[in-house]
PDB file of C-alpha atoms in Angstrom:
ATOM      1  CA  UNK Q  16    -262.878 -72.103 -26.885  1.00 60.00           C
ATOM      2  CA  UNK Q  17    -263.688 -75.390 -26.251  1.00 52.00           C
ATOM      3  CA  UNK Q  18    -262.865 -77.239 -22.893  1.00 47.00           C
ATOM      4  CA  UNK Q  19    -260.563 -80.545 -22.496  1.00 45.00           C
ATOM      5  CA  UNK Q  20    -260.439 -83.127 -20.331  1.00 47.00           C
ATOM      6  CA  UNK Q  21    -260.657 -82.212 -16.656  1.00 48.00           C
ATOM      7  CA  UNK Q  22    -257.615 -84.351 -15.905  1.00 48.00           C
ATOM      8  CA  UNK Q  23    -255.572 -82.300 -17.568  1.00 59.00           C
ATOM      9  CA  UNK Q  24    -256.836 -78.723 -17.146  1.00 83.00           C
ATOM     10  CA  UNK Q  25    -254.605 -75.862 -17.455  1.00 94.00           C
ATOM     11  CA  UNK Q  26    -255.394 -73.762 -14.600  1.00 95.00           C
ATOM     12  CA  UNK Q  27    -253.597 -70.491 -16.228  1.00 97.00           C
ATOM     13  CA  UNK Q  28    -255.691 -71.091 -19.699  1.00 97.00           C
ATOM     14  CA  UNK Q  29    -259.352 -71.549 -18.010  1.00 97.00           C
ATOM     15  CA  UNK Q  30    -258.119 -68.079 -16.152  1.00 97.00           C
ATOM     16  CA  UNK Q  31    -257.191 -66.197 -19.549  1.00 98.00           C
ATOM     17  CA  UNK Q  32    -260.771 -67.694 -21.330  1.00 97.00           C
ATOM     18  CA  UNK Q  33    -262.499 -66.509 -18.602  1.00 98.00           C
ATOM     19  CA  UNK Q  34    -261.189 -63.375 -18.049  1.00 98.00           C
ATOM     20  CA  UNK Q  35    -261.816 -62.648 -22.035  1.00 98.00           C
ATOM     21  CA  UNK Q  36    -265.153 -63.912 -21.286  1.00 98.00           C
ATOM     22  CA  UNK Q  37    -266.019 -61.734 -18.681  1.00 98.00           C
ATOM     23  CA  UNK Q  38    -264.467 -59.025 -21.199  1.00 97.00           C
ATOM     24  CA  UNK Q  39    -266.612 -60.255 -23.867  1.00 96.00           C
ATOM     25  CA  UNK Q  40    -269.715 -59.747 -21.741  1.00 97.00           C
ATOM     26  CA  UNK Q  41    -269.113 -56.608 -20.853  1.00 96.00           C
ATOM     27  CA  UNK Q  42    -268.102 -55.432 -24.392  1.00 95.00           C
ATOM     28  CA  UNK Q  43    -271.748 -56.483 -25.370  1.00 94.00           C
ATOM     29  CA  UNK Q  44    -273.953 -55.207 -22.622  1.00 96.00           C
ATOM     30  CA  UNK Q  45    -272.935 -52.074 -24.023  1.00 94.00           C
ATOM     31  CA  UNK Q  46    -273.134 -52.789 -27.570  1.00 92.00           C
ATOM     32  CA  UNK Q  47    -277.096 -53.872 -26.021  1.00 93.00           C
ATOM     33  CA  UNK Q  48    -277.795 -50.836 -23.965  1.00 94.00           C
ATOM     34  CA  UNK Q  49    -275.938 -48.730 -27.411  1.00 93.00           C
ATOM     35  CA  UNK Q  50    -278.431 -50.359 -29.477  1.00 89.00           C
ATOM     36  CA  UNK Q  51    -281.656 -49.510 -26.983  1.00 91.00           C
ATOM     37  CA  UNK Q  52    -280.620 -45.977 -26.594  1.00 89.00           C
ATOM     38  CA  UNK Q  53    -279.582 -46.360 -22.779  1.00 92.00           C
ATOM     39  CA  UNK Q  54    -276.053 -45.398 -24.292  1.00 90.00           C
ATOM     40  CA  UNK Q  55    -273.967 -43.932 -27.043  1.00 90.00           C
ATOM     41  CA  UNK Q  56    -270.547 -45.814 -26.336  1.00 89.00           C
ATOM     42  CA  UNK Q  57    -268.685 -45.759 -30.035  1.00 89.00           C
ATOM     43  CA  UNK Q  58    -267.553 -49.063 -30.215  1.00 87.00           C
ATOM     44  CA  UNK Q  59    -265.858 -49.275 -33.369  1.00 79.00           C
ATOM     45  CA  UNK Q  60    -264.165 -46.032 -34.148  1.00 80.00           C
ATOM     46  CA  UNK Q  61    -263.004 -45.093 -30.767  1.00 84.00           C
ATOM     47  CA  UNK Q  62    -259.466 -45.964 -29.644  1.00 85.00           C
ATOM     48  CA  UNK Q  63    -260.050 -47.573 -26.257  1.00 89.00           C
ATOM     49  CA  UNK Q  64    -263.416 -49.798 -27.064  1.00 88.00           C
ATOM     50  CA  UNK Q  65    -261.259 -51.058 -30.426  1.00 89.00           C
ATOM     51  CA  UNK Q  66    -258.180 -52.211 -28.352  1.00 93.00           C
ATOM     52  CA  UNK Q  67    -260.732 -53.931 -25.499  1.00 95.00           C
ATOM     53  CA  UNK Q  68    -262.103 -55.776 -28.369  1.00 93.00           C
ATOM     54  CA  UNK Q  69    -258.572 -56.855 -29.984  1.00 94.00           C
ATOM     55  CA  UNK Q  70    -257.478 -58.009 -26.693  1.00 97.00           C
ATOM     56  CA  UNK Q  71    -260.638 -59.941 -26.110  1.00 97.00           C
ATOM     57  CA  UNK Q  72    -260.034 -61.684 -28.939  1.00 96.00           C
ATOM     58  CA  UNK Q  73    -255.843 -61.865 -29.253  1.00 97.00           C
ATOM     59  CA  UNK Q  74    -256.769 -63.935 -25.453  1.00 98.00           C
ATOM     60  CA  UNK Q  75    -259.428 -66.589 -27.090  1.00 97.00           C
ATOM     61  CA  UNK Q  76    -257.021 -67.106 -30.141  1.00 98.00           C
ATOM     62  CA  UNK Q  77    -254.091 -67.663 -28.022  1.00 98.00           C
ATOM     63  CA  UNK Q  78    -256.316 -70.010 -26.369  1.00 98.00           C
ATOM     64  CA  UNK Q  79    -256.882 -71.921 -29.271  1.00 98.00           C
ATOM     65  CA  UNK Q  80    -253.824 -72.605 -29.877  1.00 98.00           C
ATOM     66  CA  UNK Q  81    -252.610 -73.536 -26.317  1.00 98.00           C
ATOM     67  CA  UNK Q  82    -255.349 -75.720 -26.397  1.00 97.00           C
ATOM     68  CA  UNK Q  83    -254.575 -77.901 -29.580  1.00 97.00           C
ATOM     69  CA  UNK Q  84    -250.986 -78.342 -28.109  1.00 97.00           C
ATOM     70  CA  UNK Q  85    -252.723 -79.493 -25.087  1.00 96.00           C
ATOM     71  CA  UNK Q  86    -254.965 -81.970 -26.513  1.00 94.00           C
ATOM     72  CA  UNK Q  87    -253.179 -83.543 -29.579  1.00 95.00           C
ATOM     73  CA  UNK Q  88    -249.832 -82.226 -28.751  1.00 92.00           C
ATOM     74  CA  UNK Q  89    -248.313 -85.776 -27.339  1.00 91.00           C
ATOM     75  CA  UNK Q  90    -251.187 -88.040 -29.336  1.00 91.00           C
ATOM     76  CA  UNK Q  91    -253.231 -87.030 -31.862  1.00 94.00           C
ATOM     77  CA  UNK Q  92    -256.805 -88.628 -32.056  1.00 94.00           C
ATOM     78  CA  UNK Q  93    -259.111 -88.375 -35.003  1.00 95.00           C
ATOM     79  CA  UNK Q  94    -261.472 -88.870 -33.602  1.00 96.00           C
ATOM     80  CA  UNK Q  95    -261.935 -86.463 -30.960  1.00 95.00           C
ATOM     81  CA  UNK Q  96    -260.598 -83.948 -33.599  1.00 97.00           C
ATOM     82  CA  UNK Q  97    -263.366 -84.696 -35.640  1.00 97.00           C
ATOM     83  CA  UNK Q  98    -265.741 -84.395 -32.638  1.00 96.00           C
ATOM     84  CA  UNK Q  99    -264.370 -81.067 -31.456  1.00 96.00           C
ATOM     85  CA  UNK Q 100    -264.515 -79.696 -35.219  1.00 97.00           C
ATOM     86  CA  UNK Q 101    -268.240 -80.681 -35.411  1.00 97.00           C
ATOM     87  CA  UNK Q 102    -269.338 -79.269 -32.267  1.00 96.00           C
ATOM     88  CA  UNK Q 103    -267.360 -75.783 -32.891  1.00 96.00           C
ATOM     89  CA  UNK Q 104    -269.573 -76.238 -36.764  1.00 97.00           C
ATOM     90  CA  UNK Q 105    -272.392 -76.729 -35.274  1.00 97.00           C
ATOM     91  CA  UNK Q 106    -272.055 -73.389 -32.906  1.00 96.00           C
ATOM     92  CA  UNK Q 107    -270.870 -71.382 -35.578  1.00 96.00           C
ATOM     93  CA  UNK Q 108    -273.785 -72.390 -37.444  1.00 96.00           C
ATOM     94  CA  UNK Q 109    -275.965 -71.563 -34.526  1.00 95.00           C
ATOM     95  CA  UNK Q 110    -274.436 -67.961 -34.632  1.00 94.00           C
ATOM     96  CA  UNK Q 111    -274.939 -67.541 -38.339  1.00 94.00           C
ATOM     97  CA  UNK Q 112    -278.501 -68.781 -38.252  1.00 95.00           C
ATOM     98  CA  UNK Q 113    -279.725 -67.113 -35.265  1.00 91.00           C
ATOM     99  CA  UNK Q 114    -277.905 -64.024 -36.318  1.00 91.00           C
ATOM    100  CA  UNK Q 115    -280.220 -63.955 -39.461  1.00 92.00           C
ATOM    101  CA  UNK Q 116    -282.842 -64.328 -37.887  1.00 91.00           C
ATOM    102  CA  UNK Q 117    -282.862 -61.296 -35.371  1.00 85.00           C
ATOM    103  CA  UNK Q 118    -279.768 -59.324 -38.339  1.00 86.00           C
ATOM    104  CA  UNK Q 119    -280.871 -59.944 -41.941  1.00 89.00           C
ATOM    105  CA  UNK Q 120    -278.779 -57.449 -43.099  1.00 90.00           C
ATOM    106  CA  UNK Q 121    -275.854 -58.314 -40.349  1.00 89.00           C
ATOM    107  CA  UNK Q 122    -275.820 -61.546 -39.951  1.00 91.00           C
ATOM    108  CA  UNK Q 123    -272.700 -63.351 -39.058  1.00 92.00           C
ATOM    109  CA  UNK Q 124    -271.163 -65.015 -42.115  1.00 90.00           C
ATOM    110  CA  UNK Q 125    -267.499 -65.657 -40.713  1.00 91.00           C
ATOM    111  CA  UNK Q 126    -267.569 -64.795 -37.445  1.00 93.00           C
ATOM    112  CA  UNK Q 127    -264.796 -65.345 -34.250  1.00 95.00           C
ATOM    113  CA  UNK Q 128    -266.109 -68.855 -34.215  1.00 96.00           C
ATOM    114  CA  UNK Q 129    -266.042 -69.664 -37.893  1.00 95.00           C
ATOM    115  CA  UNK Q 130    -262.356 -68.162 -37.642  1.00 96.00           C
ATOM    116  CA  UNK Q 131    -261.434 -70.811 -34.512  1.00 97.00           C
ATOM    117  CA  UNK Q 132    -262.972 -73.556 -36.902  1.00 97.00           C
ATOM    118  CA  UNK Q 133    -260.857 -72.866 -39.712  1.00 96.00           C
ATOM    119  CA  UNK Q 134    -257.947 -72.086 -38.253  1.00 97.00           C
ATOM    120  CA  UNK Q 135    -258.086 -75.157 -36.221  1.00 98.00           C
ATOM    121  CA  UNK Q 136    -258.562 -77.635 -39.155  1.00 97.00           C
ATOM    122  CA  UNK Q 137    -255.024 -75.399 -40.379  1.00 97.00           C
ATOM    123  CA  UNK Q 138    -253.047 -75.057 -37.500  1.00 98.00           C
ATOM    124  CA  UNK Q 139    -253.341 -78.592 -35.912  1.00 98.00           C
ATOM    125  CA  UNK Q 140    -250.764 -79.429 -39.029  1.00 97.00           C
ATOM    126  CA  UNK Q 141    -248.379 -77.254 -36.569  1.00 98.00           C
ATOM    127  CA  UNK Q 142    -248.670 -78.047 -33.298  1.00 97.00           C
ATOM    128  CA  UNK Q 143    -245.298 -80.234 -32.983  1.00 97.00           C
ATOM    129  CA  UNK Q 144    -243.702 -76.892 -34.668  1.00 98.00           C
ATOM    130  CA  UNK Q 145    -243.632 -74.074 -32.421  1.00 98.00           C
ATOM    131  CA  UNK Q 146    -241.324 -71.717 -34.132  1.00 98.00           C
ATOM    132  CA  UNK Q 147    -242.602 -72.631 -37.486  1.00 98.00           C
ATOM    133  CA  UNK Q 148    -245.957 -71.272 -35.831  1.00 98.00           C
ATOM    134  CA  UNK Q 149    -244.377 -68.411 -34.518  1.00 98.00           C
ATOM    135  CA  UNK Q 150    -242.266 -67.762 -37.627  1.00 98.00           C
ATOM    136  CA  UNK Q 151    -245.753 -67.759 -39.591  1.00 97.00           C
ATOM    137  CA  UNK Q 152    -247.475 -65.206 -37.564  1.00 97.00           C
ATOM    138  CA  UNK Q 153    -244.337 -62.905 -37.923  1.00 97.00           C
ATOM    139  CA  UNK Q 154    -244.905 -63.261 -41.743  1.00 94.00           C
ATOM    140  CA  UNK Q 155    -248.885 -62.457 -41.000  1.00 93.00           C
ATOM    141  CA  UNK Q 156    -248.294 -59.486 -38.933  1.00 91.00           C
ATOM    142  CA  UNK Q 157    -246.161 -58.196 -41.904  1.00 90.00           C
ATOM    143  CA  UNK Q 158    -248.204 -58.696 -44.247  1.00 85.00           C
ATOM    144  CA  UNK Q 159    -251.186 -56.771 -42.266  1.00 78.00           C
ATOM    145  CA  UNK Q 160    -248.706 -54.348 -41.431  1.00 72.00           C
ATOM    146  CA  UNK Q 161    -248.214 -54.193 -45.418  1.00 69.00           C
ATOM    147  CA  UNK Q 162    -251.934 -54.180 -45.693  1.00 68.00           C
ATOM    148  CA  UNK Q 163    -251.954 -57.435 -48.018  1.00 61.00           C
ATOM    149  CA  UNK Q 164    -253.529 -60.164 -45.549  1.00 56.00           C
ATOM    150  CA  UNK Q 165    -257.144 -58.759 -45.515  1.00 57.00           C
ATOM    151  CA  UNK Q 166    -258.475 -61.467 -48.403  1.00 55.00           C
ATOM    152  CA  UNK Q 167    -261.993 -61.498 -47.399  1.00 62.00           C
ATOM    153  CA  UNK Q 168    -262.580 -64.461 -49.795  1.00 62.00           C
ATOM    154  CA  UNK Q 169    -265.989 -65.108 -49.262  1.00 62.00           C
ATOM    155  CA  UNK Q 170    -266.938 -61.543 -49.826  1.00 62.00           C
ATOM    156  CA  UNK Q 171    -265.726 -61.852 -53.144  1.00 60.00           C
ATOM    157  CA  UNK Q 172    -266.609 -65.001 -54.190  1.00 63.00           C
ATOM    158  CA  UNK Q 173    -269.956 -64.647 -52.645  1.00 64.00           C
ATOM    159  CA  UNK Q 174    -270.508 -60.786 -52.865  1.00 62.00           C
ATOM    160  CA  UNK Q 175    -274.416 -61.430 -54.051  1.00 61.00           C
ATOM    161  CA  UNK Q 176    -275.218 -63.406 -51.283  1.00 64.00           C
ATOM    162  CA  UNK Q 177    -273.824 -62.114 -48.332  1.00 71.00           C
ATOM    163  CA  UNK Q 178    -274.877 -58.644 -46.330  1.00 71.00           C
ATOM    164  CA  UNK Q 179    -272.586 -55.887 -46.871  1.00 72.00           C
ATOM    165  CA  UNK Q 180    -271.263 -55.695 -43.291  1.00 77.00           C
ATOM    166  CA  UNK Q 181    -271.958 -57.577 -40.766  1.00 86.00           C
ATOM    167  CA  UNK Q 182    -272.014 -58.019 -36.858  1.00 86.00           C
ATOM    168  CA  UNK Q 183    -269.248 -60.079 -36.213  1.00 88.00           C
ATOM    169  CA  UNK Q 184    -266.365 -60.447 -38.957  1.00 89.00           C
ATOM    170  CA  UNK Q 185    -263.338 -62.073 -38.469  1.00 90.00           C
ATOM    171  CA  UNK Q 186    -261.244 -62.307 -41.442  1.00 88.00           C
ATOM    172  CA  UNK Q 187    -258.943 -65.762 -41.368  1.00 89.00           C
ATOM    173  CA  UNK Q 188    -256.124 -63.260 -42.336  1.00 88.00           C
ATOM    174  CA  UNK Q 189    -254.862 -61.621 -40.508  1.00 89.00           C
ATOM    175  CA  UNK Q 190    -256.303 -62.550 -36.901  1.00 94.00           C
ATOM    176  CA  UNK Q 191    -255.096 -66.917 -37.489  1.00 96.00           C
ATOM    177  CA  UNK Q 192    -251.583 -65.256 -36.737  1.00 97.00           C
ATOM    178  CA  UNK Q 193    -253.005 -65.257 -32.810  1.00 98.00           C
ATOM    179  CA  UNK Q 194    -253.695 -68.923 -33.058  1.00 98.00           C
ATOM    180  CA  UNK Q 195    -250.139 -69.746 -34.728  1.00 98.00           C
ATOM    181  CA  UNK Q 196    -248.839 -67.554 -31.670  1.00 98.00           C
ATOM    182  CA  UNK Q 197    -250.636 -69.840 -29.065  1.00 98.00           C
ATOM    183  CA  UNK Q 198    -248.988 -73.075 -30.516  1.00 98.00           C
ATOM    184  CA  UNK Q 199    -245.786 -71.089 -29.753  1.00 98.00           C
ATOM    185  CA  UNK Q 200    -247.285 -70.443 -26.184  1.00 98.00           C
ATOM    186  CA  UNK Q 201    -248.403 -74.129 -25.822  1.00 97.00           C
ATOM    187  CA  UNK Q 202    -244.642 -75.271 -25.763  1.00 97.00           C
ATOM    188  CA  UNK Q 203    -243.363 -72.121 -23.995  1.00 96.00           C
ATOM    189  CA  UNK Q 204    -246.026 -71.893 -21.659  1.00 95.00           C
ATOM    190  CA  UNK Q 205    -245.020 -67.963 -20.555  1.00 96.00           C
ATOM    191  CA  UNK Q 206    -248.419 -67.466 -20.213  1.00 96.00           C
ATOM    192  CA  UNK Q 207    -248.816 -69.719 -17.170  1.00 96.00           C
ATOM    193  CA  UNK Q 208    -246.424 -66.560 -15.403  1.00 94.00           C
ATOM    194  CA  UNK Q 209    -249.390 -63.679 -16.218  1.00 94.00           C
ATOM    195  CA  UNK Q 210    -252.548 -65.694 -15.277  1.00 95.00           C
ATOM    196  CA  UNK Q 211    -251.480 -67.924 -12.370  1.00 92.00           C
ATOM    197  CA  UNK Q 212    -253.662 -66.307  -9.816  1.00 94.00           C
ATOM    198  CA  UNK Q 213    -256.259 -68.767  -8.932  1.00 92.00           C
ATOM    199  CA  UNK Q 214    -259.805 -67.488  -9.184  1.00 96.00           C
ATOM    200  CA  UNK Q 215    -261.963 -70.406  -8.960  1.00 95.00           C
ATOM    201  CA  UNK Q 216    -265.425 -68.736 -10.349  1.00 96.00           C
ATOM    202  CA  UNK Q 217    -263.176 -67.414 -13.763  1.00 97.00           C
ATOM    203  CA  UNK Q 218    -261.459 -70.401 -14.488  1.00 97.00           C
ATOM    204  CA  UNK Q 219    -265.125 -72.415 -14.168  1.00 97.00           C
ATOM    205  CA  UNK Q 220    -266.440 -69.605 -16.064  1.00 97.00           C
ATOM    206  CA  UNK Q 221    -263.169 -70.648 -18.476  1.00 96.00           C
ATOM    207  CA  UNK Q 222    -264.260 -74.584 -18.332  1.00 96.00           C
ATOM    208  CA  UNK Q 223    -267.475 -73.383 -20.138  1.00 96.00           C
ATOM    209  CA  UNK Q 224    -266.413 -70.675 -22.408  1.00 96.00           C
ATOM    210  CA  UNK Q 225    -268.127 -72.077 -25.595  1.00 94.00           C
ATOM    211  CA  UNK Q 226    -271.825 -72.755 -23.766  1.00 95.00           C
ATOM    212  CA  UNK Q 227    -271.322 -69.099 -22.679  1.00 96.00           C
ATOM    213  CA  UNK Q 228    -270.216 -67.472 -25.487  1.00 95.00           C
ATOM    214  CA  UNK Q 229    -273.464 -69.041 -27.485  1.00 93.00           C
ATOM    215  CA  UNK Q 230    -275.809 -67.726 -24.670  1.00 95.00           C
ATOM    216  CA  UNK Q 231    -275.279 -64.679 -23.177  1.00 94.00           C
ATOM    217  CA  UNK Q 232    -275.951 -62.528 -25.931  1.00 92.00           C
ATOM    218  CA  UNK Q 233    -279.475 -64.162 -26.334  1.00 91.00           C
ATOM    219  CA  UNK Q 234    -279.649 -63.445 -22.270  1.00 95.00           C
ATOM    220  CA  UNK Q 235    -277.991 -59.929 -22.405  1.00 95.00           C
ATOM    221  CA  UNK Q 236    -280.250 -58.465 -25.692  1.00 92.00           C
ATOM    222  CA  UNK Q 237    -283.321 -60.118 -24.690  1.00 93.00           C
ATOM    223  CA  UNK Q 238    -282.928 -58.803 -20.786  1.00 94.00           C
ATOM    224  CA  UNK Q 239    -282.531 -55.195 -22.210  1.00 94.00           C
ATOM    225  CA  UNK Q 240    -284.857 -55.923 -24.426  1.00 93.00           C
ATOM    226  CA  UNK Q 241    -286.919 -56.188 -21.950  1.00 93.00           C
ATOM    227  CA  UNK Q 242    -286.344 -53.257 -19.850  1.00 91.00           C
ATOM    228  CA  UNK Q 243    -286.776 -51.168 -22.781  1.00 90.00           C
ATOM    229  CA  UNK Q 244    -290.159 -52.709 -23.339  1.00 89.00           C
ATOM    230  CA  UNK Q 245    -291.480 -52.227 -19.744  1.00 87.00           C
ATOM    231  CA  UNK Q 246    -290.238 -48.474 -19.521  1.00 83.00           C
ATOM    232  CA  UNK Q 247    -291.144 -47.500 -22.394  1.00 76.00           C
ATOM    233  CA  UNK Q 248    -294.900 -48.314 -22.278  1.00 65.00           C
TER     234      UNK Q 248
END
C-alpha cells in the first residue's frame, strides 16, 4: 500500500490500488450509512458484499507483493526497508488507536494493515523466489481449504486483553498467501495485461493509497455523521 519511487512507477499496479481503493470506499460508505440507519446492506453474511470485500483485499495484497519485487527486487536497501516498515507501524498504530477510541469494544487489533506489516517483514525473504512464493500460497490455500490456517495467535495468547470481535480482522493465515501470490506476479507481471488501461485520476488515487486509506473513513463516518445530526434534530 505504500507508493515507490516515481521513476519507476508501475502504471498497471497504481491502476489495481486504486481501483481497490475506490472499492474500499464504497464498501464503507455503506458500512457508514448501515451504521446511521440510512441502510440495512448485510455486509458480512451476504454472498455478494463478502466476495466485494475479498476482492478488495486479494487486489491490495497482490499489491504488496508486486511492490516488494519492485523495490528490493534488483537491490535490497535496509534502509528504506526499515523506513517503509516504520511508516506502515506507525499507520497501523494510528488505526488501532483511533479505532479505540471511537470502537472500545471493536477496535482494530490486527487489522489489513497490521497484516501488510507482517507479512512484509516475512515475505521480503522471498522476493528473488517466485515459485517458492507461489508454491507457499498453494500450501496456504490448502490448508484454509482444510480449515487449519486460521491461528488467530494473538487471540489466544492475549484473549483477556483484546475485544471479542472486532472491526477489521485480518488473520496472517490464511490471507499472507495473496502477498506470496504477488511476488509470483512481480516476476510474471500478467497483471500488467488486466489493468493496462490508463486512467490518470485512479492510478494518482493509486500513488496515494496509504494517505487515503488512513483518511477517508474519518471523512466518510464523520460526513454521515453529520447528516444524521442535522436531520435528525
Amino acid at each position: 500500500m505504500i507508493s515507490i519511487n516515481k521513476s519507476s512507477r508501475d502504471q498497471a499496479l497504481d491502476l489495481m490500488r486504486g481501483i481497490a481503493i475506490i472499492m474500499m470506499i464504497m464498501f464503507h460508505l455503506i458500512y457508514d450509512l448501515n451504521e446511521f440507519g440510512y441502510t440495512n446492506i448485510p455486509l458480512s453474511n451476504f454472498w455478494l458484499t463478502s466476495y466485494w470485500r475479498y476482492l478488495i483485499v486479494f487486489l491490495f495484497l497482490n499489491a504488496v507483493g508486486i511492490s516488494l519485487v519492485i523495490a528490493y527486487g534488483k537491490s535490497f536497501n535496509l534502509n528504506k526497508f526499515i523506513k517503509r516498515l516504520a511508516l506502515l507501524g506507525l499507520a497501523a498504530l494510528l488505526v488501532s488507536v483511533g479505532t479505540y477510541i471511537m470502537f472500545p469494544d471493536a477496535w482494530v487489533y490486527f487489522g489489513i494493515l497490521h497484516l501488510i506489516w507482517t507479512g512484509t517483514l516475512i515475505a521480503i525473504f522471498f522476493i528473488q523466489l517466485p515459485k517458492i512464493s507461489l508454491f507457499i500460497a498453494a500450501l496456504i490455500f490448502l490448508f484454509g481449504y482444510l480449515n487449519l490456517t486460521d491461528l488467530s495467535l494473538l487471540r489466544i495468547l492475549l484473549s483477556n486483553y483484546l475485544p471479542l470481535s472486532s472491526v477489521d480482522f485480518y488473520p496472517l493465515f490464511p490471507w499472507i498467501a495473496f502477498i506470496f501470490t504477488g511476488i509470483y506476479l512481480g516476476h510474471n507481471p500478467i497483471y500488467k495485461k488486466i489493468f493496462f488501461v490508463k486512467l490518470p485520476l485512479l492510478q494518482l488515487i493509486g500513488q496515494h493509497s496509504l494517505i487515503i486509506y488512513l483518511l477517508h473513513q474519518v471523512i466518510l463516518f464523520a460526513f454521515v455523521g453529520a447528516i444524521y445530526s442535522l436531520f435528525s434534530q
